[in-house]
Amino acid sequence: MKISDVRATTVTVPLEAPLRHANGCHWGRFVRTIVEVETDSGLVGLGEMGGGGESAVAAVLALKAYLVGRDPARLEEMRFLLANPTASLYNNRTQIVAAIEFACLDILGQAWGVPVSDILGGRVRDRVTFASYLFFRYAAADGRGTVRTIDQLTAHARELKKQYGFRTHKLKGGVFPLEYDLECYRALAAAVAPDSVRFDPNAVWTTEQAVRFGRAIEDLNNDYLEDPVFGLTGMRHAREKLRVPLATNTVVVNFEQLAANVLLRAVDVILLDTTFWGGIRACVKAAVVCETFQLAVAVHSSGELGIQLATMLHLGAVVPNLSFAADAHYHHLLDDIIEGGKLPYENGAIRVPDGPGLGVRLDRDKVAQYAELYRQLGPYPYDQDPARPGWAPLVPNDRWADPADEREPFRDVHAGG
């Protein structure tokens, strides 16, 4: 069996409402690129990566010359073919390599008649538990969905808990000043008690701010404080002064950084991302290292559609030391591009697909619909806040949004999703 073709399609799928974060905003939709790898036996494997447009499609299609004629089972050889550690300093192919790996594993599972989790060593769980992922939000075009005040936040958290059964709740902060974030987080913890909570300001605080916030939440049922500052050195300094565990998905995203954290501990919980790490197999390897050195593991979300969600589920299924509920943006999506629509939550968890390969297949009509929507709307600047033109955050930041600012930049604007 050999690879015979590679295809890429960029889609944009609407969200319930635009999601605000410390570095900008998701403008009412996710932009993702679907990768298909076809073999001479007729099997088609699916992959997914963040972002898209002509540059992403061109980057994927540029790999056809590397891939056509290759055996999709020879994944280690393919990893070095596409992402030789030295050559990759120049081509930054990590997410593309991950999408190709997803597709090849999907092909192998179909060819062998087994789920990807069986290829990875077999399941230790059949369902993966997820945290709610709470954002401050702008209103959608119809005027609904705003989350800015404490009352709006706590009501939204209770609604998600009731609808999906979440028992862990994550708040994405860093948009507003620290004092307001702290007030919101404490109110959230009270609203969902006795559930556990976690907080992520996207690394925009100083070490001193991180310590002040961390000490002020020690009495709560915290899972961890995620990326309060940027860099292993800053995380280490904060960890020395805090009793709340620290987590990261930004400063430990490869094995060299993982080794540095093992040698001189700065982070307690490693959030593994199947795209950031270059594939599911790399995450499984990293989880083994974490198990050896008593580091906790969770699964990170980078804004997935159903294909990448399936990779997260198969990863979560095979990692024994998955210590915390996984993250997912998935419940914010209004639709998906896989057959049968969005995978359902059951009591805060999603079942690992049982079908061969990743266990999800493309709904071609949905792909066409959302590819056309992308052609109409185009990309959006993830690192820009539409209510603050020209704004850019500093790291550490001091350019906070005003929680009293009621402007709604997407209301009555179709492009807001």
One Martini backbone bead per residue (centre of mass of N, CA, C, O) as a GRO file, in nm:
protein
  417
    1MET     BB    1   0.094   0.037   0.025
    2LYS     BB    2   0.039   0.365  -0.120
    3ILE     BB    3   0.080   0.685  -0.176
    4SER     BB    4  -0.117   0.895  -0.421
    5ASP     BB    5  -0.243   1.139  -0.239
    6VAL     BB    6  -0.293   1.499  -0.164
    7ARG     BB    7  -0.522   1.696   0.037
    8ALA     BB    8  -0.670   2.038   0.076
    9THR     BB    9  -0.914   2.203   0.307
   10THR     BB   10  -1.066   2.501   0.379
   11VAL     BB   11  -1.246   2.592   0.675
   12THR     BB   12  -1.548   2.743   0.826
   13VAL     BB   13  -1.683   2.738   1.163
   14PRO     BB   14  -1.923   2.818   1.364
   15LEU     BB   15  -1.997   2.994   1.653
   16GLU     BB   16  -2.186   3.103   1.904
   17ALA     BB   17  -1.935   3.298   1.983
   18PRO     BB   18  -1.706   3.516   2.042
   19LEU     BB   19  -1.368   3.457   2.159
   20ARG     BB   20  -1.189   3.567   2.426
   21HIS     BB   21  -0.840   3.664   2.466
   22ALA     BB   22  -0.525   3.777   2.555
   23ASN     BB   23  -0.446   3.790   2.217
   24GLY     BB   24  -0.770   3.827   2.138
   25CYS     BB   25  -0.977   3.652   1.885
   26HIS     BB   26  -1.255   3.467   1.801
   27TRP     BB   27  -1.455   3.553   1.509
   28GLY     BB   28  -1.706   3.331   1.521
   29ARG     BB   29  -1.474   3.123   1.421
   30PHE     BB   30  -1.322   2.850   1.261
   31VAL     BB   31  -1.003   2.777   1.113
   32ARG     BB   32  -0.951   2.493   0.896
   33THR     BB   33  -0.750   2.212   0.779
   34ILE     BB   34  -0.811   1.955   0.558
   35VAL     BB   35  -0.661   1.632   0.538
   36GLU     BB   36  -0.584   1.411   0.257
   37VAL     BB   37  -0.494   1.062   0.230
   38GLU     BB   38  -0.415   0.862  -0.046
   39THR     BB   39  -0.435   0.537  -0.178
   40ASP     BB   40  -0.394   0.262  -0.402
   41SER     BB   41  -0.644   0.114  -0.237
   42GLY     BB   42  -0.860   0.371  -0.162
   43LEU     BB   43  -0.773   0.489   0.091
   44VAL     BB   44  -0.876   0.748   0.335
   45GLY     BB   45  -0.716   0.991   0.524
   46LEU     BB   46  -0.743   1.200   0.818
   47GLY     BB   47  -0.679   1.553   0.874
   48GLU     BB   48  -0.572   1.834   1.098
   49MET     BB   49  -0.550   2.201   1.109
   50GLY     BB   50  -0.464   2.508   1.176
   51GLY     BB   51  -0.594   2.709   0.985
   52GLY     BB   52  -0.550   2.874   0.647
   53GLY     BB   53  -0.562   2.869   0.312
   54GLU     BB   54  -0.339   2.906   0.067
   55SER     BB   55  -0.087   2.849   0.243
   56ALA     BB   56  -0.177   2.579   0.365
   57VAL     BB   57  -0.239   2.427   0.109
   58ALA     BB   58   0.042   2.464  -0.019
   59ALA     BB   59   0.204   2.323   0.208
   60VAL     BB   60   0.074   2.047   0.171
   61LEU     BB   61   0.114   2.008  -0.141
   62ALA     BB   62   0.433   2.024  -0.124
   63LEU     BB   63   0.441   1.713  -0.004
   64LYS     BB   64   0.382   1.520  -0.240
   65ALA     BB   65   0.678   1.464  -0.331
   66TYR     BB   66   0.737   1.306  -0.060
   67LEU     BB   67   0.474   1.095  -0.045
   68VAL     BB   68   0.451   0.975  -0.304
   69GLY     BB   69   0.506   0.620  -0.268
   70ARG     BB   70   0.459   0.585   0.025
   71ASP     BB   71   0.446   0.427   0.332
   72PRO     BB   72   0.211   0.480   0.589
   73ALA     BB   73   0.367   0.290   0.808
   74ARG     BB   74   0.637   0.480   0.788
   75LEU     BB   75   0.643   0.714   1.025
   76GLU     BB   76   0.933   0.766   1.117
   77GLU     BB   77   1.049   0.824   0.840
   78MET     BB   78   0.848   1.054   0.778
   79ARG     BB   79   0.930   1.247   1.001
   80PHE     BB   80   1.219   1.296   0.880
   81LEU     BB   81   1.140   1.377   0.598
   82LEU     BB   82   0.959   1.637   0.704
   83ALA     BB   83   1.123   1.680   1.018
   84ASN     BB   84   1.403   1.752   1.038
   85PRO     BB   85   1.545   1.913   1.293
   86THR     BB   86   1.716   2.106   1.114
   87ALA     BB   87   1.528   2.171   0.872
   88SER     BB   88   1.285   2.278   1.062
   89LEU     BB   89   1.409   2.559   1.118
   90TYR     BB   90   1.291   2.646   0.812
   91ASN     BB   91   0.973   2.503   0.782
   92ASN     BB   92   0.756   2.462   1.003
   93ARG     BB   93   0.589   2.146   1.007
   94THR     BB   94   0.443   2.028   1.256
   95GLN     BB   95   0.133   2.042   1.187
   96ILE     BB   96   0.154   1.891   0.921
   97VAL     BB   97   0.270   1.631   1.030
   98ALA     BB   98   0.029   1.570   1.209
   99ALA     BB   99  -0.187   1.548   0.985
  100ILE     BB  100  -0.046   1.314   0.838
  101GLU     BB  101  -0.048   1.118   1.073
  102PHE     BB  102  -0.345   1.095   1.113
  103ALA     BB  103  -0.403   0.981   0.828
  104CYS     BB  104  -0.221   0.729   0.847
  105LEU     BB  105  -0.359   0.604   1.092
  106ASP     BB  106  -0.632   0.587   0.957
  107ILE     BB  107  -0.545   0.394   0.735
  108LEU     BB  108  -0.442   0.161   0.911
  109GLY     BB  109  -0.706   0.108   1.060
  110GLN     BB  110  -0.866   0.036   0.808
  111ALA     BB  111  -0.681  -0.193   0.700
  112TRP     BB  112  -0.695  -0.354   0.997
  113GLY     BB  113  -0.972  -0.305   1.160
  114VAL     BB  114  -0.885  -0.063   1.367
  115PRO     BB  115  -0.832   0.143   1.604
  116VAL     BB  116  -0.597   0.368   1.689
  117SER     BB  117  -0.573   0.278   1.987
  118ASP     BB  118  -0.459  -0.005   1.913
  119ILE     BB  119  -0.195   0.097   1.781
  120LEU     BB  120  -0.109   0.256   2.064
  121GLY     BB  121  -0.187  -0.008   2.285
  122GLY     BB  122  -0.456   0.050   2.400
  123ARG     BB  123  -0.708   0.072   2.620
  124VAL     BB  124  -0.803   0.230   2.948
  125ARG     BB  125  -1.043   0.390   2.801
  126ASP     BB  126  -1.376   0.483   2.654
  127ARG     BB  127  -1.368   0.766   2.802
  128VAL     BB  128  -1.347   1.126   2.790
  129THR     BB  129  -1.295   1.378   3.000
  130PHE     BB  130  -1.430   1.714   3.035
  131ALA     BB  131  -1.401   2.049   3.028
  132SER     BB  132  -1.501   2.334   3.055
  133TYR     BB  133  -1.489   2.624   2.828
  134LEU     BB  134  -1.439   2.945   2.941
  135PHE     BB  135  -1.544   3.258   2.805
  136PHE     BB  136  -1.514   3.555   2.700
  137ARG     BB  137  -1.786   3.727   2.518
  138TYR     BB  138  -1.920   3.815   2.240
  139ALA     BB  139  -2.161   3.890   2.050
  140ALA     BB  140  -2.344   3.791   1.820
  141ALA     BB  141  -2.524   3.893   1.550
  142ASP     BB  142  -2.799   3.843   1.735
  143GLY     BB  143  -2.694   3.941   2.044
  144ARG     BB  144  -2.588   3.675   2.154
  145GLY     BB  145  -2.345   3.553   2.421
  146THR     BB  146  -2.257   3.730   2.636
  147VAL     BB  147  -1.936   3.747   2.830
  148ARG     BB  148  -1.846   3.981   3.111
  149THR     BB  149  -1.987   3.929   3.359
  150ILE     BB  150  -2.036   3.757   3.640
  151ASP     BB  151  -2.326   3.668   3.588
  152GLN     BB  152  -2.276   3.559   3.303
  153LEU     BB  153  -2.064   3.349   3.377
  154THR     BB  154  -2.221   3.178   3.587
  155ALA     BB  155  -2.458   3.111   3.402
  156HIS     BB  156  -2.294   2.966   3.182
  157ALA     BB  157  -2.175   2.745   3.361
  158ARG     BB  158  -2.446   2.621   3.448
  159GLU     BB  159  -2.543   2.556   3.163
  160LEU     BB  160  -2.312   2.359   3.084
  161LYS     BB  161  -2.350   2.164   3.315
  162LYS     BB  162  -2.642   2.086   3.240
  163GLN     BB  163  -2.597   2.005   2.933
  164TYR     BB  164  -2.301   1.821   2.969
  165GLY     BB  165  -2.179   1.743   3.272
  166PHE     BB  166  -1.974   1.908   3.400
  167ARG     BB  167  -1.690   1.891   3.668
  168THR     BB  168  -1.507   2.087   3.505
  169HIS     BB  169  -1.357   2.431   3.509
  170LYS     BB  170  -1.253   2.662   3.255
  171LEU     BB  171  -1.080   2.979   3.254
  172LYS     BB  172  -1.031   3.235   3.024
  173GLY     BB  173  -0.801   3.478   3.062
  174GLY     BB  174  -0.633   3.804   3.032
  175VAL     BB  175  -0.827   4.044   2.941
  176PHE     BB  176  -0.838   4.150   3.223
  177PRO     BB  177  -0.773   4.251   3.507
  178LEU     BB  178  -0.671   4.074   3.772
  179GLU     BB  179  -0.895   4.153   3.976
  180TYR     BB  180  -1.127   4.059   3.791
  181ASP     BB  181  -1.039   3.769   3.749
  182LEU     BB  182  -1.055   3.692   4.047
  183GLU     BB  183  -1.353   3.751   4.090
  184CYS     BB  184  -1.455   3.554   3.872
  185TYR     BB  185  -1.324   3.290   3.973
  186ARG     BB  186  -1.456   3.280   4.252
  187ALA     BB  187  -1.745   3.281   4.145
  188LEU     BB  188  -1.724   3.023   3.983
  189ALA     BB  189  -1.649   2.827   4.211
  190ALA     BB  190  -1.915   2.879   4.367
  191ALA     BB  191  -2.120   2.798   4.134
  192VAL     BB  192  -1.978   2.483   4.096
  193ALA     BB  193  -1.989   2.365   4.352
  194PRO     BB  194  -1.752   2.102   4.399
  195ASP     BB  195  -1.606   2.163   4.159
  196SER     BB  196  -1.349   2.195   3.955
  197VAL     BB  197  -1.078   2.431   3.878
  198ARG     BB  198  -0.941   2.651   3.615
  199PHE     BB  199  -0.665   2.872   3.497
  200ASP     BB  200  -0.607   3.095   3.192
  201PRO     BB  201  -0.388   3.381   3.089
  202ASN     BB  202  -0.173   3.339   2.856
  203ALA     BB  203   0.109   3.457   2.975
  204VAL     BB  204   0.055   3.791   3.081
  205TRP     BB  205   0.215   3.785   3.340
  206THR     BB  206   0.379   3.839   3.606
  207THR     BB  207   0.522   3.688   3.863
  208GLU     BB  208   0.385   3.863   4.079
  209GLN     BB  209   0.096   3.821   3.978
  210ALA     BB  210   0.092   3.513   3.996
  211VAL     BB  211   0.135   3.502   4.301
  212ARG     BB  212  -0.107   3.667   4.387
  213PHE     BB  213  -0.320   3.485   4.258
  214GLY     BB  214  -0.236   3.206   4.371
  215ARG     BB  215  -0.275   3.284   4.676
  216ALA     BB  216  -0.589   3.374   4.634
  217ILE     BB  217  -0.670   3.044   4.545
  218GLU     BB  218  -0.595   2.813   4.758
  219ASP     BB  219  -0.903   2.751   4.868
  220LEU     BB  220  -0.960   2.614   4.612
  221ASN     BB  221  -1.062   2.367   4.361
  222ASN     BB  222  -0.780   2.313   4.210
  223ASP     BB  223  -0.604   2.192   3.954
  224TYR     BB  224  -0.478   2.461   3.806
  225LEU     BB  225  -0.227   2.686   3.678
  226GLU     BB  226  -0.215   2.825   3.356
  227ASP     BB  227   0.010   3.011   3.220
  228PRO     BB  228   0.086   3.288   3.388
  229VAL     BB  229   0.364   3.268   3.241
  230PHE     BB  230   0.652   3.309   3.048
  231GLY     BB  231   0.844   3.052   3.071
  232LEU     BB  232   1.042   2.851   3.262
  233THR     BB  233   1.159   3.061   3.455
  234GLY     BB  234   0.894   3.195   3.543
  235MET     BB  235   0.755   2.935   3.639
  236ARG     BB  236   0.964   2.864   3.853
  237HIS     BB  237   0.931   3.115   4.029
  238ALA     BB  238   0.632   3.072   4.089
  239ARG     BB  239   0.646   2.780   4.207
  240GLU     BB  240   0.823   2.856   4.462
  241LYS     BB  241   0.551   3.041   4.578
  242LEU     BB  242   0.350   2.796   4.530
  243ARG     BB  243   0.062   2.553   4.582
  244VAL     BB  244  -0.026   2.562   4.299
  245PRO     BB  245  -0.042   2.403   4.027
  246LEU     BB  246   0.138   2.391   3.723
  247ALA     BB  247   0.067   2.464   3.376
  248THR     BB  248   0.124   2.360   3.017
  249ASN     BB  249   0.120   2.459   2.639
  250THR     BB  250   0.390   2.657   2.569
  251VAL     BB  251   0.684   2.555   2.727
  252VAL     BB  252   0.592   2.237   2.666
  253VAL     BB  253   0.633   2.108   2.313
  254ASN     BB  254   0.893   1.927   2.366
  255PHE     BB  255   1.161   1.726   2.455
  256GLU     BB  256   1.359   1.943   2.544
  257GLN     BB  257   1.163   2.088   2.740
  258LEU     BB  258   1.100   1.838   2.906
  259ALA     BB  259   1.386   1.790   3.008
  260ALA     BB  260   1.417   2.064   3.151
  261ASN     BB  261   1.178   2.006   3.350
  262VAL     BB  262   1.301   1.756   3.481
  263LEU     BB  263   1.572   1.886   3.585
  264LEU     BB  264   1.394   2.172   3.636
  265ARG     BB  265   1.124   2.236   3.794
  266ALA     BB  266   0.824   2.431   3.663
  267VAL     BB  267   0.614   2.197   3.595
  268ASP     BB  268   0.338   1.969   3.667
  269VAL     BB  269   0.158   2.005   3.394
  270ILE     BB  270   0.108   1.843   3.082
  271LEU     BB  271  -0.022   1.970   2.777
  272LEU     BB  272  -0.128   1.774   2.526
  273ASP     BB  273  -0.080   1.825   2.168
  274THR     BB  274  -0.132   1.685   1.858
  275THR     BB  275  -0.003   1.933   1.703
  276PHE     BB  276   0.232   2.067   1.867
  277TRP     BB  277   0.389   1.772   1.880
  278GLY     BB  278   0.333   1.614   1.587
  279GLY     BB  279   0.130   1.406   1.727
  280ILE     BB  280   0.020   1.128   1.887
  281ARG     BB  281   0.285   0.970   1.935
  282ALA     BB  282   0.438   1.197   2.079
  283CYS     BB  283   0.240   1.212   2.319
  284VAL     BB  284   0.284   0.925   2.420
  285LYS     BB  285   0.584   0.957   2.476
  286ALA     BB  286   0.554   1.194   2.674
  287ALA     BB  287   0.377   1.040   2.880
  288VAL     BB  288   0.600   0.842   2.963
  289VAL     BB  289   0.792   1.049   3.078
  290CYS     BB  290   0.594   1.161   3.285
  291GLU     BB  291   0.555   0.897   3.439
  292THR     BB  292   0.851   0.860   3.525
  293PHE     BB  293   0.854   1.180   3.660
  294GLN     BB  294   0.578   1.265   3.790
  295LEU     BB  295   0.395   1.388   3.564
  296ALA     BB  296   0.129   1.537   3.467
  297VAL     BB  297  -0.165   1.483   3.249
  298ALA     BB  298  -0.310   1.645   2.962
  299VAL     BB  299  -0.548   1.780   2.723
  300HIS     BB  300  -0.527   1.987   2.458
  301SER     BB  301  -0.676   2.280   2.300
  302SER     BB  302  -0.680   2.427   1.944
  303GLY     BB  303  -0.956   2.419   1.784
  304GLU     BB  304  -1.159   2.178   1.708
  305LEU     BB  305  -1.261   1.933   1.515
  306GLY     BB  306  -1.352   1.606   1.468
  307ILE     BB  307  -1.073   1.500   1.394
  308GLN     BB  308  -0.904   1.607   1.630
  309LEU     BB  309  -1.083   1.498   1.848
  310ALA     BB  310  -1.019   1.203   1.783
  311THR     BB  311  -0.719   1.224   1.861
  312MET     BB  312  -0.777   1.300   2.159
  313LEU     BB  313  -0.933   1.039   2.229
  314HIS     BB  314  -0.711   0.832   2.160
  315LEU     BB  315  -0.511   0.946   2.356
  316GLY     BB  316  -0.686   0.930   2.618
  317ALA     BB  317  -0.726   0.612   2.599
  318VAL     BB  318  -0.387   0.533   2.632
  319VAL     BB  319  -0.334   0.715   2.890
  320PRO     BB  320  -0.285   0.644   3.215
  321ASN     BB  321  -0.178   0.956   3.314
  322LEU     BB  322  -0.463   1.093   3.303
  323SER     BB  323  -0.531   1.332   3.554
  324PHE     BB  324  -0.723   1.510   3.370
  325ALA     BB  325  -0.933   1.684   3.221
  326ALA     BB  326  -1.004   1.775   2.919
  327ASP     BB  327  -0.983   1.991   2.658
  328ALA     BB  328  -1.251   2.192   2.481
  329HIS     BB  329  -1.414   2.379   2.217
  330TYR     BB  330  -1.653   2.209   2.092
  331HIS     BB  331  -1.920   2.338   2.232
  332HIS     BB  332  -1.896   2.613   2.055
  333LEU     BB  333  -1.996   2.473   1.821
  334LEU     BB  334  -2.250   2.445   1.564
  335ASP     BB  335  -2.063   2.242   1.397
  336ASP     BB  336  -1.960   1.990   1.151
  337ILE     BB  337  -1.757   1.767   0.914
  338ILE     BB  338  -1.899   1.511   1.014
  339GLU     BB  339  -2.061   1.239   1.032
  340GLY     BB  340  -2.351   1.311   1.231
  341GLY     BB  341  -2.197   1.524   1.355
  342LYS     BB  342  -2.156   1.591   1.660
  343LEU     BB  343  -2.013   1.475   1.925
  344PRO     BB  344  -2.130   1.351   2.217
  345TYR     BB  345  -2.215   1.419   2.534
  346GLU     BB  346  -2.159   1.222   2.852
  347ASN     BB  347  -2.124   1.334   3.144
  348GLY     BB  348  -1.859   1.506   3.036
  349ALA     BB  349  -1.821   1.296   2.796
  350ILE     BB  350  -1.643   1.108   2.533
  351ARG     BB  351  -1.646   0.872   2.313
  352VAL     BB  352  -1.454   0.648   2.170
  353PRO     BB  353  -1.407   0.555   1.873
  354ASP     BB  354  -1.474   0.224   1.715
  355GLY     BB  355  -1.383   0.258   1.452
  356PRO     BB  356  -1.184   0.256   1.205
  357GLY     BB  357  -0.943   0.435   1.300
  358LEU     BB  358  -1.073   0.732   1.395
  359GLY     BB  359  -1.404   0.702   1.336
  360VAL     BB  360  -1.421   0.927   1.108
  361ARG     BB  361  -1.615   1.106   0.859
  362LEU     BB  362  -1.685   1.283   0.591
  363ASP     BB  363  -1.899   1.553   0.514
  364ARG     BB  364  -1.916   1.674   0.204
  365ASP     BB  365  -2.131   1.892   0.233
  366LYS     BB  366  -1.998   2.041   0.472
  367VAL     BB  367  -1.732   2.102   0.341
  368ALA     BB  368  -1.850   2.272   0.113
  369GLN     BB  369  -1.996   2.480   0.289
  370TYR     BB  370  -1.728   2.573   0.460
  371ALA     BB  371  -1.556   2.646   0.217
  372GLU     BB  372  -1.743   2.870   0.115
  373LEU     BB  373  -1.736   3.038   0.374
  374TYR     BB  374  -1.438   3.097   0.354
  375ARG     BB  375  -1.448   3.243   0.081
  376GLN     BB  376  -1.628   3.475   0.196
  377LEU     BB  377  -1.457   3.552   0.477
  378GLY     BB  378  -1.202   3.430   0.550
  379PRO     BB  379  -0.987   3.532   0.752
  380TYR     BB  380  -0.855   3.601   1.087
  381PRO     BB  381  -0.723   3.795   1.355
  382TYR     BB  382  -0.638   3.633   1.636
  383ASP     BB  383  -0.445   3.897   1.745
  384GLN     BB  384  -0.730   4.056   1.753
  385ASP     BB  385  -0.938   4.320   1.873
  386PRO     BB  386  -1.226   4.454   1.737
  387ALA     BB  387  -1.265   4.682   1.976
  388ARG     BB  388  -0.925   4.735   1.935
  389PRO     BB  389  -0.777   4.894   1.720
  390GLY     BB  390  -0.426   4.818   1.717
  391TRP     BB  391  -0.404   4.621   1.927
  392ALA     BB  392  -0.149   4.494   2.162
  393PRO     BB  393   0.006   4.275   2.350
  394LEU     BB  394   0.194   4.232   2.616
  395VAL     BB  395   0.499   4.061   2.758
  396PRO     BB  396   0.384   4.165   2.983
  397ASN     BB  397   0.075   4.301   3.056
  398ASP     BB  398  -0.112   4.651   3.037
  399ARG     BB  399  -0.358   4.605   2.808
  400TRP     BB  400  -0.660   4.619   2.909
  401ALA     BB  401  -0.968   4.549   2.929
  402ASP     BB  402  -1.289   4.679   2.988
  403PRO     BB  403  -1.555   4.560   3.181
  404ALA     BB  404  -1.743   4.827   3.103
  405ASP     BB  405  -1.731   4.755   2.805
  406GLU     BB  406  -2.023   4.730   2.573
  407ARG     BB  407  -1.911   4.661   2.318
  408GLU     BB  408  -2.032   4.508   1.988
  409PRO     BB  409  -1.869   4.418   1.696
  410PHE     BB  410  -2.084   4.171   1.586
  411ARG     BB  411  -2.339   4.303   1.582
  412ASP     BB  412  -2.502   4.280   1.283
  413VAL     BB  413  -2.261   4.092   1.171
  414HIS     BB  414  -2.211   3.836   0.963
  415ALA     BB  415  -1.892   3.778   1.002
  416GLY     BB  416  -1.925   3.684   1.315
  417GLY     BB  417  -2.120   3.408   1.315
   0.00000   0.00000   0.00000
